[in-house]
């Protein structure tokens, strides 16, 4: 059902300091940067091998990532797996009784379609499924 890991999501407080670490010290190239107002985050995607790290900086305290950072501090936020068909995967998860955060897909960065599975259903790991945009 799930393909390879697409990215690891990391919640950060200070995006520029985190970019200094990931891009300059760890040497991961920045491939995309996008503010997603509806999710209340500024996201930066970095390449690491065939996978990515997604840095997530909250746009304010009253956002999902802002509340996460206030409660847990910065750190590992979610794991994202690629799927070929996010709608079909969601339907299969729902049919299996899996608790979902998103009943229908939402728009992710870089034209992807994404949905989140509730961490209560996945052993405490917030899990994202990602259908990448078609490559042209
Ligand atoms: Co993500």
mmCIF file of N, CA and C and ligand atoms in Angstrom:
data_model
loop_
_atom_site.group_PDB
_atom_site.id
_atom_site.type_symbol
_atom_site.label_atom_id
_atom_site.label_comp_id
_atom_site.label_asym_id
_atom_site.label_seq_id
_atom_site.Cartn_x
_atom_site.Cartn_y
_atom_site.Cartn_z
ATOM 1 N N UNK A 1 0.832 -1.207 0.000
ATOM 2 C CA UNK A 1 0.000 0.000 0.000
ATOM 3 C C UNK A 1 0.866 1.256 0.000
ATOM 4 N N UNK A 2 1.895 1.242 0.857
ATOM 5 C CA UNK A 2 2.757 2.428 0.946
ATOM 6 C C UNK A 2 4.026 2.225 0.125
ATOM 7 N N UNK A 3 4.468 3.300 -0.524
ATOM 8 C CA UNK A 3 5.740 3.260 -1.228
ATOM 9 C C UNK A 3 6.857 3.724 -0.310
ATOM 10 N N UNK A 4 7.882 4.264 -0.896
ATOM 11 C CA UNK A 4 9.037 4.657 -0.090
ATOM 12 C C UNK A 4 8.705 5.858 0.777
ATOM 13 N N UNK A 5 9.547 6.089 1.771
ATOM 14 C CA UNK A 5 9.394 7.298 2.577
ATOM 15 C C UNK A 5 9.668 8.504 1.686
ATOM 16 N N UNK A 6 8.712 9.423 1.655
ATOM 17 C CA UNK A 6 8.862 10.646 0.870
ATOM 18 C C UNK A 6 9.670 11.674 1.652
ATOM 19 N N UNK A 7 9.261 11.882 2.881
ATOM 20 C CA UNK A 7 9.998 12.842 3.711
ATOM 21 C C UNK A 7 9.740 12.616 5.191
ATOM 22 N N UNK A 8 10.640 13.191 5.970
ATOM 23 C CA UNK A 8 10.473 13.298 7.415
ATOM 24 C C UNK A 8 10.124 14.753 7.690
ATOM 25 N N UNK A 9 9.055 14.995 8.414
ATOM 26 C CA UNK A 9 8.654 16.357 8.757
ATOM 27 C C UNK A 9 9.244 16.758 10.103
ATOM 28 N N UNK A 10 9.915 17.901 10.136
ATOM 29 C CA UNK A 10 10.557 18.384 11.359
ATOM 30 C C UNK A 10 9.977 19.750 11.707
ATOM 31 N N UNK A 11 9.388 19.860 12.889
ATOM 32 C CA UNK A 11 8.852 21.142 13.351
ATOM 33 C C UNK A 11 9.989 21.987 13.904
ATOM 34 N N UNK A 12 10.063 23.243 13.473
ATOM 35 C CA UNK A 12 11.153 24.117 13.909
ATOM 36 C C UNK A 12 10.572 25.423 14.446
ATOM 37 N N UNK A 13 11.344 26.068 15.308
ATOM 38 C CA UNK A 13 10.941 27.387 15.808
ATOM 39 C C UNK A 13 11.575 28.478 14.967
ATOM 40 N N UNK A 14 12.828 28.278 14.607
ATOM 41 C CA UNK A 14 13.596 29.298 13.902
ATOM 42 C C UNK A 14 14.030 28.715 12.556
ATOM 43 N N UNK A 15 13.302 29.093 11.501
ATOM 44 C CA UNK A 15 13.537 28.470 10.194
ATOM 45 C C UNK A 15 14.932 28.789 9.666
ATOM 46 N N UNK A 16 15.398 30.011 9.851
ATOM 47 C CA UNK A 16 16.718 30.360 9.310
ATOM 48 C C UNK A 16 17.822 29.592 10.031
ATOM 49 N N UNK A 17 17.703 29.448 11.352
ATOM 50 C CA UNK A 17 18.705 28.672 12.091
ATOM 51 C C UNK A 17 18.667 27.210 11.661
ATOM 52 N N UNK A 18 17.472 26.690 11.414
ATOM 53 C CA UNK A 18 17.353 25.297 10.986
ATOM 54 C C UNK A 18 17.920 25.109 9.590
ATOM 55 N N UNK A 19 17.708 26.114 8.719
ATOM 56 C CA UNK A 19 18.285 26.030 7.373
ATOM 57 C C UNK A 19 19.803 26.072 7.435
ATOM 58 N N UNK A 20 20.331 26.865 8.349
ATOM 59 C CA UNK A 20 21.780 26.898 8.523
ATOM 60 C C UNK A 20 22.299 25.502 8.844
ATOM 61 N N UNK A 21 21.581 24.797 9.730
ATOM 62 C CA UNK A 21 21.989 23.450 10.099
ATOM 63 C C UNK A 21 21.828 22.476 8.927
ATOM 64 N N UNK A 22 20.617 22.384 8.389
ATOM 65 C CA UNK A 22 20.335 21.347 7.400
ATOM 66 C C UNK A 22 21.026 21.611 6.058
ATOM 67 N N UNK A 23 20.987 22.870 5.612
ATOM 68 C CA UNK A 23 21.536 23.174 4.287
ATOM 69 C C UNK A 23 23.050 23.377 4.347
ATOM 70 N N UNK A 24 23.519 24.131 5.339
ATOM 71 C CA UNK A 24 24.942 24.484 5.366
ATOM 72 C C UNK A 24 25.790 23.425 6.064
ATOM 73 N N UNK A 25 25.376 23.025 7.266
ATOM 74 C CA UNK A 25 26.207 22.080 8.028
ATOM 75 C C UNK A 25 26.010 20.653 7.499
ATOM 76 N N UNK A 26 24.753 20.245 7.328
ATOM 77 C CA UNK A 26 24.481 18.871 6.887
ATOM 78 C C UNK A 26 24.518 18.733 5.373
ATOM 79 N N UNK A 27 24.521 19.857 4.660
ATOM 80 C CA UNK A 27 24.749 19.833 3.222
ATOM 81 C C UNK A 27 23.583 19.354 2.379
ATOM 82 N N UNK A 28 22.367 19.516 2.872
ATOM 83 C CA UNK A 28 21.193 19.103 2.081
ATOM 84 C C UNK A 28 20.732 20.265 1.209
ATOM 85 N N UNK A 29 20.653 20.044 -0.120
ATOM 86 C CA UNK A 29 20.202 21.128 -0.989
ATOM 87 C C UNK A 29 18.725 21.480 -0.766
ATOM 88 N N UNK A 30 18.451 22.766 -0.709
ATOM 89 C CA UNK A 30 17.056 23.230 -0.634
ATOM 90 C C UNK A 30 16.441 23.079 -2.020
ATOM 91 N N UNK A 31 15.312 22.383 -2.102
ATOM 92 C CA UNK A 31 14.665 22.187 -3.402
ATOM 93 C C UNK A 31 13.346 22.930 -3.523
ATOM 94 N N UNK A 32 12.785 23.351 -2.401
ATOM 95 C CA UNK A 32 11.487 24.015 -2.493
ATOM 96 C C UNK A 32 11.218 24.767 -1.194
ATOM 97 N N UNK A 33 10.564 25.917 -1.343
ATOM 98 C CA UNK A 33 10.169 26.687 -0.159
ATOM 99 C C UNK A 33 8.799 27.270 -0.440
ATOM 100 N N UNK A 34 7.859 27.078 0.478
ATOM 101 C CA UNK A 34 6.479 27.479 0.207
ATOM 102 C C UNK A 34 5.757 27.798 1.509
ATOM 103 N N UNK A 35 5.014 28.895 1.513
ATOM 104 C CA UNK A 35 4.129 29.198 2.625
ATOM 105 C C UNK A 35 2.761 28.616 2.308
ATOM 106 N N UNK A 36 2.277 27.771 3.210
ATOM 107 C CA UNK A 36 0.966 27.140 3.033
ATOM 108 C C UNK A 36 0.037 27.755 4.072
ATOM 109 N N UNK A 37 -0.654 28.826 3.669
ATOM 110 C CA UNK A 37 -1.448 29.606 4.620
ATOM 111 C C UNK A 37 -2.531 28.748 5.265
ATOM 112 N N UNK A 38 -3.154 27.862 4.476
ATOM 113 C CA UNK A 38 -4.272 27.097 5.030
ATOM 114 C C UNK A 38 -3.813 26.103 6.092
ATOM 115 N N UNK A 39 -2.521 25.744 6.060
ATOM 116 C CA UNK A 39 -1.992 24.866 7.108
ATOM 117 C C UNK A 39 -1.188 25.646 8.150
ATOM 118 N N UNK A 40 -1.031 26.947 7.934
ATOM 119 C CA UNK A 40 -0.365 27.782 8.920
ATOM 120 C C UNK A 40 1.121 27.533 9.045
ATOM 121 N N UNK A 41 1.771 27.147 7.939
ATOM 122 C CA UNK A 41 3.201 26.854 8.012
ATOM 123 C C UNK A 41 3.964 27.457 6.834
ATOM 124 N N UNK A 42 5.243 27.718 7.096
ATOM 125 C CA UNK A 42 6.195 27.905 6.014
ATOM 126 C C UNK A 42 7.005 26.612 5.951
ATOM 127 N N UNK A 43 7.043 26.002 4.768
ATOM 128 C CA UNK A 43 7.678 24.695 4.604
ATOM 129 C C UNK A 43 8.885 24.831 3.690
ATOM 130 N N UNK A 44 9.958 24.145 4.064
ATOM 131 C CA UNK A 44 11.148 24.073 3.211
ATOM 132 C C UNK A 44 11.479 22.606 3.019
ATOM 133 N N UNK A 45 11.635 22.217 1.755
ATOM 134 C CA UNK A 45 11.967 20.834 1.426
ATOM 135 C C UNK A 45 13.431 20.776 1.023
ATOM 136 N N UNK A 46 14.155 19.832 1.629
ATOM 137 C CA UNK A 46 15.567 19.631 1.306
ATOM 138 C C UNK A 46 15.750 18.211 0.794
ATOM 139 N N UNK A 47 16.680 18.038 -0.126
ATOM 140 C CA UNK A 47 17.005 16.713 -0.641
ATOM 141 C C UNK A 47 17.944 15.996 0.311
ATOM 142 N N UNK A 48 17.663 14.702 0.547
ATOM 143 C CA UNK A 48 18.655 13.845 1.185
ATOM 144 C C UNK A 48 18.543 12.489 0.493
ATOM 145 N N UNK A 49 19.499 12.207 -0.361
ATOM 146 C CA UNK A 49 19.405 11.026 -1.206
ATOM 147 C C UNK A 49 18.157 11.117 -2.064
ATOM 148 N N UNK A 50 17.373 10.018 -2.099
ATOM 149 C CA UNK A 50 16.133 10.018 -2.888
ATOM 150 C C UNK A 50 14.955 10.519 -2.072
ATOM 151 N N UNK A 51 15.213 10.935 -0.848
ATOM 152 C CA UNK A 51 14.148 11.328 0.063
ATOM 153 C C UNK A 51 14.295 12.801 0.421
ATOM 154 N N UNK A 52 13.477 13.263 1.325
ATOM 155 C CA UNK A 52 13.500 14.669 1.692
ATOM 156 C C UNK A 52 13.364 14.841 3.199
ATOM 157 N N UNK A 53 13.824 15.986 3.647
ATOM 158 C CA UNK A 53 13.473 16.489 4.969
ATOM 159 C C UNK A 53 12.597 17.711 4.731
ATOM 160 N N UNK A 54 11.496 17.796 5.460
ATOM 161 C CA UNK A 54 10.566 18.921 5.346
ATOM 162 C C UNK A 54 10.614 19.704 6.659
ATOM 163 N N UNK A 55 11.169 20.893 6.608
ATOM 164 C CA UNK A 55 11.176 21.759 7.787
ATOM 165 C C UNK A 55 9.862 22.531 7.811
ATOM 166 N N UNK A 56 9.228 22.561 8.974
ATOM 167 C CA UNK A 56 7.922 23.209 9.125
ATOM 168 C C UNK A 56 8.017 24.271 10.204
ATOM 169 N N UNK A 57 7.865 25.525 9.810
ATOM 170 C CA UNK A 57 7.878 26.625 10.776
ATOM 171 C C UNK A 57 6.462 27.173 10.885
ATOM 172 N N UNK A 58 5.908 27.241 12.095
ATOM 173 C CA UNK A 58 4.539 27.745 12.232
ATOM 174 C C UNK A 58 4.462 29.231 11.893
ATOM 175 N N UNK A 59 3.353 29.622 11.259
ATOM 176 C CA UNK A 59 3.150 31.038 10.953
ATOM 177 C C UNK A 59 2.666 31.801 12.183
ATOM 178 N N UNK A 60 2.236 31.099 13.197
ATOM 179 C CA UNK A 60 1.791 31.736 14.436
ATOM 180 C C UNK A 60 1.526 30.678 15.478
ATOM 181 N N UNK A 61 1.305 31.096 16.738
ATOM 182 C CA UNK A 61 1.097 30.123 17.815
ATOM 183 C C UNK A 61 -0.217 29.364 17.683
ATOM 184 N N UNK A 62 -1.213 29.965 17.048
ATOM 185 C CA UNK A 62 -2.527 29.332 16.955
ATOM 186 C C UNK A 62 -2.689 28.598 15.626
ATOM 187 N N UNK A 63 -1.712 27.738 15.339
ATOM 188 C CA UNK A 63 -1.722 26.886 14.153
ATOM 189 C C UNK A 63 -1.394 25.472 14.625
ATOM 190 N N UNK A 64 -1.668 24.460 13.824
ATOM 191 C CA UNK A 64 -1.362 23.098 14.291
ATOM 192 C C UNK A 64 0.107 22.910 14.672
ATOM 193 N N UNK A 65 1.024 23.392 13.835
ATOM 194 C CA UNK A 65 2.447 23.213 14.158
ATOM 195 C C UNK A 65 2.851 24.147 15.310
ATOM 196 N N UNK A 66 2.249 25.340 15.383
ATOM 197 C CA UNK A 66 2.525 26.241 16.501
ATOM 198 C C UNK A 66 2.129 25.614 17.826
ATOM 199 N N UNK A 67 0.964 24.981 17.842
ATOM 200 C CA UNK A 67 0.515 24.311 19.079
ATOM 201 C C UNK A 67 1.399 23.103 19.378
ATOM 202 N N UNK A 68 1.839 22.400 18.321
ATOM 203 C CA UNK A 68 2.716 21.246 18.524
ATOM 204 C C UNK A 68 4.034 21.691 19.172
ATOM 205 N N UNK A 69 4.626 22.767 18.633
ATOM 206 C CA UNK A 69 5.909 23.237 19.159
ATOM 207 C C UNK A 69 5.744 23.757 20.590
ATOM 208 N N UNK A 70 4.617 24.433 20.858
ATOM 209 C CA UNK A 70 4.393 24.934 22.219
ATOM 210 C C UNK A 70 4.300 23.776 23.216
ATOM 211 N N UNK A 71 3.706 22.660 22.774
ATOM 212 C CA UNK A 71 3.502 21.528 23.674
ATOM 213 C C UNK A 71 4.742 20.648 23.781
ATOM 214 N N UNK A 72 5.394 20.387 22.633
ATOM 215 C CA UNK A 72 6.462 19.378 22.584
ATOM 216 C C UNK A 72 7.853 19.949 22.358
ATOM 217 N N UNK A 73 7.914 21.211 21.994
ATOM 218 C CA UNK A 73 9.190 21.761 21.552
ATOM 219 C C UNK A 73 9.442 21.361 20.109
ATOM 220 N N UNK A 74 10.484 21.937 19.491
ATOM 221 C CA UNK A 74 10.795 21.581 18.113
ATOM 222 C C UNK A 74 11.292 20.139 18.049
ATOM 223 N N UNK A 75 11.140 19.521 16.871
ATOM 224 C CA UNK A 75 11.633 18.157 16.711
ATOM 225 C C UNK A 75 10.845 17.396 15.670
ATOM 226 N N UNK A 76 11.038 16.065 15.693
ATOM 227 C CA UNK A 76 10.388 15.202 14.705
ATOM 228 C C UNK A 76 8.876 15.352 14.787
ATOM 229 N N UNK A 77 8.222 15.617 13.661
ATOM 230 C CA UNK A 77 6.789 15.908 13.639
ATOM 231 C C UNK A 77 5.989 14.812 12.942
ATOM 232 N N UNK A 78 6.424 14.384 11.761
ATOM 233 C CA UNK A 78 5.689 13.325 11.069
ATOM 234 C C UNK A 78 6.583 12.598 10.072
ATOM 235 N N UNK A 79 6.098 11.426 9.660
ATOM 236 C CA UNK A 79 6.743 10.654 8.604
ATOM 237 C C UNK A 79 5.757 10.563 7.444
ATOM 238 N N UNK A 80 6.253 10.789 6.235
ATOM 239 C CA UNK A 80 5.392 10.792 5.050
ATOM 240 C C UNK A 80 5.816 9.692 4.089
ATOM 241 N N UNK A 81 4.839 8.918 3.652
ATOM 242 C CA UNK A 81 5.068 7.824 2.710
ATOM 243 C C UNK A 81 4.426 8.157 1.375
ATOM 244 N N UNK A 82 5.096 7.790 0.297
ATOM 245 C CA UNK A 82 4.498 7.987 -1.025
ATOM 246 C C UNK A 82 3.466 6.901 -1.314
ATOM 247 N N UNK A 83 2.409 7.316 -1.970
ATOM 248 C CA UNK A 83 1.409 6.376 -2.481
ATOM 249 C C UNK A 83 1.098 6.768 -3.920
ATOM 250 N N UNK A 84 0.617 5.780 -4.689
ATOM 251 C CA UNK A 84 0.284 6.048 -6.092
ATOM 252 C C UNK A 84 -1.053 6.771 -6.203
ATOM 253 N N UNK A 85 -1.971 6.491 -5.270
ATOM 254 C CA UNK A 85 -3.326 7.027 -5.353
ATOM 255 C C UNK A 85 -3.799 7.336 -3.936
ATOM 256 N N UNK A 86 -3.741 8.599 -3.560
ATOM 257 C CA UNK A 86 -4.043 8.965 -2.175
ATOM 258 C C UNK A 86 -5.506 8.691 -1.845
ATOM 259 N N UNK A 87 -6.400 8.863 -2.797
ATOM 260 C CA UNK A 87 -7.827 8.607 -2.541
ATOM 261 C C UNK A 87 -8.062 7.122 -2.252
ATOM 262 N N UNK A 88 -7.443 6.261 -3.068
ATOM 263 C CA UNK A 88 -7.626 4.824 -2.885
ATOM 264 C C UNK A 88 -7.003 4.368 -1.565
ATOM 265 N N UNK A 89 -5.856 4.939 -1.213
ATOM 266 C CA UNK A 89 -5.215 4.565 0.046
ATOM 267 C C UNK A 89 -6.064 4.995 1.228
ATOM 268 N N UNK A 90 -6.618 6.207 1.151
ATOM 269 C CA UNK A 90 -7.502 6.676 2.232
ATOM 270 C C UNK A 90 -8.721 5.774 2.361
ATOM 271 N N UNK A 91 -9.283 5.388 1.232
ATOM 272 C CA UNK A 91 -10.462 4.524 1.259
ATOM 273 C C UNK A 91 -10.131 3.181 1.897
ATOM 274 N N UNK A 92 -8.954 2.631 1.557
ATOM 275 C CA UNK A 92 -8.552 1.344 2.128
ATOM 276 C C UNK A 92 -8.311 1.469 3.631
ATOM 277 N N UNK A 93 -7.696 2.579 4.051
ATOM 278 C CA UNK A 93 -7.451 2.784 5.482
ATOM 279 C C UNK A 93 -8.771 2.941 6.236
ATOM 280 N N UNK A 94 -9.685 3.706 5.648
ATOM 281 C CA UNK A 94 -10.993 3.905 6.288
ATOM 282 C C UNK A 94 -11.737 2.577 6.388
ATOM 283 N N UNK A 95 -11.665 1.764 5.321
ATOM 284 C CA UNK A 95 -12.344 0.462 5.321
ATOM 285 C C UNK A 95 -11.771 -0.453 6.395
ATOM 286 N N UNK A 96 -10.483 -0.261 6.714
ATOM 287 C CA UNK A 96 -9.843 -1.069 7.754
ATOM 288 C C UNK A 96 -10.095 -0.502 9.148
ATOM 289 N N UNK A 97 -10.878 0.580 9.219
ATOM 290 C CA UNK A 97 -11.203 1.167 10.513
ATOM 291 C C UNK A 97 -10.123 2.059 11.077
ATOM 292 N N UNK A 98 -9.203 2.496 10.243
ATOM 293 C CA UNK A 98 -8.090 3.326 10.705
ATOM 294 C C UNK A 98 -8.576 4.756 10.945
ATOM 295 N N UNK A 99 -8.221 5.290 12.105
ATOM 296 C CA UNK A 99 -8.627 6.663 12.432
ATOM 297 C C UNK A 99 -7.817 7.648 11.602
ATOM 298 N N UNK A 100 -8.512 8.521 10.904
ATOM 299 C CA UNK A 100 -7.882 9.481 9.998
ATOM 300 C C UNK A 100 -8.045 10.899 10.533
ATOM 301 N N UNK A 101 -7.093 11.752 10.221
ATOM 302 C CA UNK A 101 -7.274 13.187 10.434
ATOM 303 C C UNK A 101 -7.994 13.787 9.227
ATOM 304 N N UNK A 102 -7.568 13.380 8.035
ATOM 305 C CA UNK A 102 -8.162 13.892 6.800
ATOM 306 C C UNK A 102 -8.997 12.796 6.140
ATOM 307 N N UNK A 103 -10.300 13.043 6.035
ATOM 308 C CA UNK A 103 -11.180 12.087 5.339
ATOM 309 C C UNK A 103 -11.011 12.210 3.830
ATOM 310 N N UNK A 104 -10.600 13.390 3.391
ATOM 311 C CA UNK A 104 -10.347 13.622 1.965
ATOM 312 C C UNK A 104 -8.977 14.284 1.841
ATOM 313 N N UNK A 105 -8.301 14.109 0.698
ATOM 314 C CA UNK A 105 -6.964 14.679 0.545
ATOM 315 C C UNK A 105 -6.993 16.212 0.541
ATOM 316 N N UNK A 106 -5.872 16.786 0.928
ATOM 317 C CA UNK A 106 -5.707 18.235 0.833
ATOM 318 C C UNK A 106 -4.489 18.525 -0.040
ATOM 319 N N UNK A 107 -4.327 19.773 -0.396
ATOM 320 C CA UNK A 107 -3.194 20.155 -1.230
ATOM 321 C C UNK A 107 -1.934 20.230 -0.386
ATOM 322 N N UNK A 108 -0.893 19.521 -0.822
ATOM 323 C CA UNK A 108 0.407 19.605 -0.177
ATOM 324 C C UNK A 108 1.316 20.542 -0.954
ATOM 325 N N UNK A 109 2.585 20.581 -0.571
ATOM 326 C CA UNK A 109 3.517 21.452 -1.293
ATOM 327 C C UNK A 109 3.890 20.819 -2.621
ATOM 328 N N UNK A 110 4.355 21.635 -3.542
ATOM 329 C CA UNK A 110 4.804 21.207 -4.873
ATOM 330 C C UNK A 110 3.720 20.451 -5.645
ATOM 331 N N UNK A 111 2.451 20.836 -5.430
ATOM 332 C CA UNK A 111 1.381 20.238 -6.218
ATOM 333 C C UNK A 111 1.004 18.825 -5.805
ATOM 334 N N UNK A 112 1.493 18.374 -4.651
ATOM 335 C CA UNK A 112 1.141 17.030 -4.201
ATOM 336 C C UNK A 112 -0.257 17.027 -3.588
ATOM 337 N N UNK A 113 -0.790 15.810 -3.432
ATOM 338 C CA UNK A 113 -2.041 15.611 -2.708
ATOM 339 C C UNK A 113 -1.695 14.774 -1.487
ATOM 340 N N UNK A 114 -2.117 15.237 -0.309
ATOM 341 C CA UNK A 114 -1.675 14.591 0.923
ATOM 342 C C UNK A 114 -2.861 14.365 1.860
ATOM 343 N N UNK A 115 -2.668 13.472 2.819
ATOM 344 C CA UNK A 115 -3.643 13.265 3.888
ATOM 345 C C UNK A 115 -2.897 12.729 5.095
ATOM 346 N N UNK A 116 -3.422 13.063 6.275
ATOM 347 C CA UNK A 116 -2.792 12.628 7.520
ATOM 348 C C UNK A 116 -3.643 11.557 8.201
ATOM 349 N N UNK A 117 -2.929 10.552 8.725
ATOM 350 C CA UNK A 117 -3.529 9.494 9.524
ATOM 351 C C UNK A 117 -3.311 9.865 10.984
ATOM 352 N N UNK A 118 -4.307 9.617 11.814
ATOM 353 C CA UNK A 118 -4.207 10.034 13.218
ATOM 354 C C UNK A 118 -3.118 9.222 13.933
ATOM 355 N N UNK A 119 -2.275 9.886 14.721
ATOM 356 C CA UNK A 119 -1.204 9.140 15.408
ATOM 357 C C UNK A 119 -1.730 8.090 16.374
ATOM 358 N N UNK A 120 -2.977 8.235 16.827
ATOM 359 C CA UNK A 120 -3.548 7.201 17.700
ATOM 360 C C UNK A 120 -3.691 5.877 16.959
ATOM 361 N N UNK A 121 -3.746 5.935 15.619
ATOM 362 C CA UNK A 121 -3.905 4.717 14.817
ATOM 363 C C UNK A 121 -2.577 4.139 14.372
ATOM 364 N N UNK A 122 -1.490 4.876 14.617
ATOM 365 C CA UNK A 122 -0.195 4.466 14.062
ATOM 366 C C UNK A 122 0.886 4.477 15.145
ATOM 367 N N UNK A 123 0.497 4.055 16.327
ATOM 368 C CA UNK A 123 1.489 3.886 17.378
ATOM 369 C C UNK A 123 2.156 5.184 17.805
ATOM 370 N N UNK A 124 1.429 6.288 17.680
ATOM 371 C CA UNK A 124 1.970 7.553 18.157
ATOM 372 C C UNK A 124 2.774 8.320 17.129
ATOM 373 N N UNK A 125 2.870 7.786 15.914
ATOM 374 C CA UNK A 125 3.623 8.461 14.853
ATOM 375 C C UNK A 125 2.634 9.158 13.914
ATOM 376 N N UNK A 126 2.649 10.486 13.899
ATOM 377 C CA UNK A 126 1.811 11.187 12.926
ATOM 378 C C UNK A 126 2.295 10.790 11.533
ATOM 379 N N UNK A 127 1.373 10.253 10.743
ATOM 380 C CA UNK A 127 1.726 9.657 9.455
ATOM 381 C C UNK A 127 0.996 10.374 8.335
ATOM 382 N N UNK A 128 1.764 10.758 7.314
ATOM 383 C CA UNK A 128 1.229 11.448 6.150
ATOM 384 C C UNK A 128 1.374 10.526 4.946
ATOM 385 N N UNK A 129 0.371 10.515 4.098
ATOM 386 C CA UNK A 129 0.511 9.834 2.810
ATOM 387 C C UNK A 129 0.514 10.902 1.725
ATOM 388 N N UNK A 130 1.395 10.714 0.757
ATOM 389 C CA UNK A 130 1.652 11.723 -0.260
ATOM 390 C C UNK A 130 1.536 11.119 -1.645
ATOM 391 N N UNK A 131 0.706 11.709 -2.455
ATOM 392 C CA UNK A 131 0.683 11.394 -3.883
ATOM 393 C C UNK A 131 1.377 12.551 -4.596
ATOM 394 N N UNK A 132 2.602 12.315 -5.060
ATOM 395 C CA UNK A 132 3.345 13.416 -5.677
ATOM 396 C C UNK A 132 2.637 13.929 -6.923
ATOM 397 N N UNK A 133 2.911 15.185 -7.264
ATOM 398 C CA UNK A 133 2.392 15.730 -8.507
ATOM 399 C C UNK A 133 2.960 14.933 -9.666
ATOM 400 N N UNK A 134 2.190 14.838 -10.758
ATOM 401 C CA UNK A 134 2.695 14.193 -11.962
ATOM 402 C C UNK A 134 3.916 14.958 -12.449
ATOM 403 N N UNK A 135 4.961 14.215 -12.809
ATOM 404 C CA UNK A 135 6.153 14.873 -13.361
ATOM 405 C C UNK A 135 5.963 15.055 -14.857
ATOM 406 N N UNK A 136 6.320 16.227 -15.332
ATOM 407 C CA UNK A 136 6.154 16.499 -16.751
ATOM 408 C C UNK A 136 7.524 16.769 -17.389
HETATM 409 CO CO1 LIG B 1 4.866 16.504 5.318
#
